[in-house]
Structure formats: structure tokens, C-alpha cells
Amino acid sequence: MTREQALYKLATVIMKNESAEAEAVKGYTEQLAAIDCARQFAADENDLTEFLDRLEAATSEKIADELSHGNSLYKEYVELTGIPPKED
């Protein structure tokens, strides 16, 4: 394996991990939609409303973490390969 092949292999792994972070965000976004759906059944139940509020906040925090991880991996890919995103 050449140096370039090893670096491209590493770049591929980095982007695979970035993709996994994006999939996690997708799943958490679906979770937020389900939380919103469940709210219709919590109108008169303070305990359930409080739980859903906590769950929504925790899910939003998880999304923020995954986005941060994804951005970090994206930057690592650009730095490793030297291929910057196209300017609009």
C-alpha cells in the first residue's frame, strides 16, 4: 500500500464516521417528531409533560453533540486530503 492509498483509506474511514453522525442526527430528529406526537396525549398529565420536556431537551443536546462531531470529522477530512469544499 502506498502512502496515498493509506491516507485515502483513512479519509474514507473519517467520512464513514461522519456519515454515522449524520444518521444519528436523523434518528434523533425522528425522535423529536415522536415526542411532539406524544404531547397530544400528555395535555392533562403533568408527569408525562415534564418527562417529555426533559426528553426533548436531552435529545436536542444529543443532536448538538452529533453535529459537533460531524463538523469535526468533516474538517479532519479536508485537512487530511487538502480538498476544500467548493466556494459558491
PDB file of C-alpha atoms in Angstrom:
ATOM      1  CA  MET A   1       0.000   0.000   0.000  1.00  0.00           C
ATOM      2  CA  THR A   2       1.325   3.410  -0.887  1.00  0.00           C
ATOM      3  CA  ARG A   3       1.271   6.452   1.370  1.00  0.00           C
ATOM      4  CA  GLU A   4      -1.512   7.981  -0.728  1.00  0.00           C
ATOM      5  CA  GLN A   5      -3.590   4.811  -0.562  1.00  0.00           C
ATOM      6  CA  ALA A   6      -3.216   4.701   3.218  1.00  0.00           C
ATOM      7  CA  LEU A   7      -4.269   8.345   3.511  1.00  0.00           C
ATOM      8  CA  TYR A   8      -7.273   7.824   1.223  1.00  0.00           C
ATOM      9  CA  LYS A   9      -8.257   4.778   3.279  1.00  0.00           C
ATOM     10  CA  LEU A  10      -8.086   6.901   6.427  1.00  0.00           C
ATOM     11  CA  ALA A  11     -10.095   9.648   4.701  1.00  0.00           C
ATOM     12  CA  THR A  12     -12.729   7.067   3.773  1.00  0.00           C
ATOM     13  CA  VAL A  13     -12.995   5.908   7.386  1.00  0.00           C
ATOM     14  CA  ILE A  14     -13.320   9.519   8.562  1.00  0.00           C
ATOM     15  CA  MET A  15     -16.189  10.164   6.146  1.00  0.00           C
ATOM     16  CA  LYS A  16     -17.851   6.872   7.107  1.00  0.00           C
ATOM     17  CA  ASN A  17     -17.819   8.079  10.705  1.00  0.00           C
ATOM     18  CA  GLU A  18     -19.134  11.496   9.635  1.00  0.00           C
ATOM     19  CA  SER A  19     -21.964   9.710   7.841  1.00  0.00           C
ATOM     20  CA  ALA A  20     -22.761   7.756  11.014  1.00  0.00           C
ATOM     21  CA  GLU A  21     -23.009  11.046  12.906  1.00  0.00           C
ATOM     22  CA  ALA A  22     -25.467  12.326  10.278  1.00  0.00           C
ATOM     23  CA  GLU A  23     -27.529   9.135  10.632  1.00  0.00           C
ATOM     24  CA  ALA A  24     -27.646   9.668  14.388  1.00  0.00           C
ATOM     25  CA  VAL A  25     -28.916  13.225  13.851  1.00  0.00           C
ATOM     26  CA  LYS A  26     -31.595  11.843  11.542  1.00  0.00           C
ATOM     27  CA  GLY A  27     -32.682   9.350  14.198  1.00  0.00           C
ATOM     28  CA  TYR A  28     -32.762  11.976  16.918  1.00  0.00           C
ATOM     29  CA  THR A  29     -34.787  14.271  14.660  1.00  0.00           C
ATOM     30  CA  GLU A  30     -37.297  11.454  14.211  1.00  0.00           C
ATOM     31  CA  GLN A  31     -37.305  11.114  17.999  1.00  0.00           C
ATOM     32  CA  LEU A  32     -38.159  14.813  18.355  1.00  0.00           C
ATOM     33  CA  ALA A  33     -41.081  14.318  15.962  1.00  0.00           C
ATOM     34  CA  ALA A  34     -42.286  11.356  18.040  1.00  0.00           C
ATOM     35  CA  ILE A  35     -42.012  13.423  21.215  1.00  0.00           C
ATOM     36  CA  ASP A  36     -44.158  16.117  19.616  1.00  0.00           C
ATOM     37  CA  CYS A  37     -46.667  13.456  18.602  1.00  0.00           C
ATOM     38  CA  ALA A  38     -46.781  12.080  22.154  1.00  0.00           C
ATOM     39  CA  ARG A  39     -47.526  15.538  23.538  1.00  0.00           C
ATOM     40  CA  GLN A  40     -51.138  15.285  22.356  1.00  0.00           C
ATOM     41  CA  PHE A  41     -51.664  12.569  24.956  1.00  0.00           C
ATOM     42  CA  ALA A  42     -49.937  14.497  27.743  1.00  0.00           C
ATOM     43  CA  ALA A  43     -52.226  17.528  27.900  1.00  0.00           C
ATOM     44  CA  ASP A  44     -53.697  16.625  31.287  1.00  0.00           C
ATOM     45  CA  GLU A  45     -50.767  14.641  32.658  1.00  0.00           C
ATOM     46  CA  ASN A  46     -48.142  16.805  34.333  1.00  0.00           C
ATOM     47  CA  ASP A  47     -45.771  13.894  34.924  1.00  0.00           C
ATOM     48  CA  LEU A  48     -45.821  12.911  31.260  1.00  0.00           C
ATOM     49  CA  THR A  49     -45.459  16.524  30.125  1.00  0.00           C
ATOM     50  CA  GLU A  50     -42.451  17.013  32.391  1.00  0.00           C
ATOM     51  CA  PHE A  51     -40.885  13.779  31.128  1.00  0.00           C
ATOM     52  CA  LEU A  52     -41.413  14.792  27.503  1.00  0.00           C
ATOM     53  CA  ASP A  53     -39.870  18.205  28.206  1.00  0.00           C
ATOM     54  CA  ARG A  54     -36.778  16.552  29.710  1.00  0.00           C
ATOM     55  CA  LEU A  55     -36.595  14.037  26.874  1.00  0.00           C
ATOM     56  CA  GLU A  56     -36.854  16.795  24.273  1.00  0.00           C
ATOM     57  CA  ALA A  57     -34.063  18.785  25.923  1.00  0.00           C
ATOM     58  CA  ALA A  58     -31.828  15.709  26.195  1.00  0.00           C
ATOM     59  CA  THR A  59     -32.495  14.787  22.569  1.00  0.00           C
ATOM     60  CA  SER A  60     -31.677  18.308  21.387  1.00  0.00           C
ATOM     61  CA  GLU A  61     -28.420  18.142  23.343  1.00  0.00           C
ATOM     62  CA  LYS A  62     -27.570  14.822  21.680  1.00  0.00           C
ATOM     63  CA  ILE A  63     -28.204  16.382  18.271  1.00  0.00           C
ATOM     64  CA  ALA A  64     -25.882  19.262  19.124  1.00  0.00           C
ATOM     65  CA  ASP A  65     -23.175  16.772  20.147  1.00  0.00           C
ATOM     66  CA  GLU A  66     -23.549  14.743  16.948  1.00  0.00           C
ATOM     67  CA  LEU A  67     -23.423  17.895  14.812  1.00  0.00           C
ATOM     68  CA  SER A  68     -20.238  18.930  16.584  1.00  0.00           C
ATOM     69  CA  HIS A  69     -18.698  15.502  15.988  1.00  0.00           C
ATOM     70  CA  GLY A  70     -19.748  15.585  12.330  1.00  0.00           C
ATOM     71  CA  ASN A  71     -18.238  19.037  11.815  1.00  0.00           C
ATOM     72  CA  SER A  72     -15.005  17.919  13.439  1.00  0.00           C
ATOM     73  CA  LEU A  73     -14.773  14.839  11.210  1.00  0.00           C
ATOM     74  CA  TYR A  74     -15.540  16.911   8.124  1.00  0.00           C
ATOM     75  CA  LYS A  75     -12.746  19.344   8.980  1.00  0.00           C
ATOM     76  CA  GLU A  76     -10.352  16.435   9.584  1.00  0.00           C
ATOM     77  CA  TYR A  77     -11.171  15.045   6.140  1.00  0.00           C
ATOM     78  CA  VAL A  78     -10.481  18.396   4.492  1.00  0.00           C
ATOM     79  CA  GLU A  79      -7.220  18.793   6.401  1.00  0.00           C
ATOM     80  CA  LEU A  80      -6.080  15.242   5.610  1.00  0.00           C
ATOM     81  CA  THR A  81      -6.879  15.328   1.909  1.00  0.00           C
ATOM     82  CA  GLY A  82      -6.258  19.005   1.213  1.00  0.00           C
ATOM     83  CA  ILE A  83      -9.530  19.075  -0.732  1.00  0.00           C
ATOM     84  CA  PRO A  84     -11.510  22.121   0.387  1.00  0.00           C
ATOM     85  CA  PRO A  85     -15.235  22.476  -0.221  1.00  0.00           C
ATOM     86  CA  LYS A  86     -16.139  24.343  -3.376  1.00  0.00           C
ATOM     87  CA  GLU A  87     -16.800  28.027  -2.878  1.00  0.00           C
ATOM     88  CA  ASP A  88     -20.237  29.136  -4.106  1.00  0.00           C
TER      89      ASP A  88
END
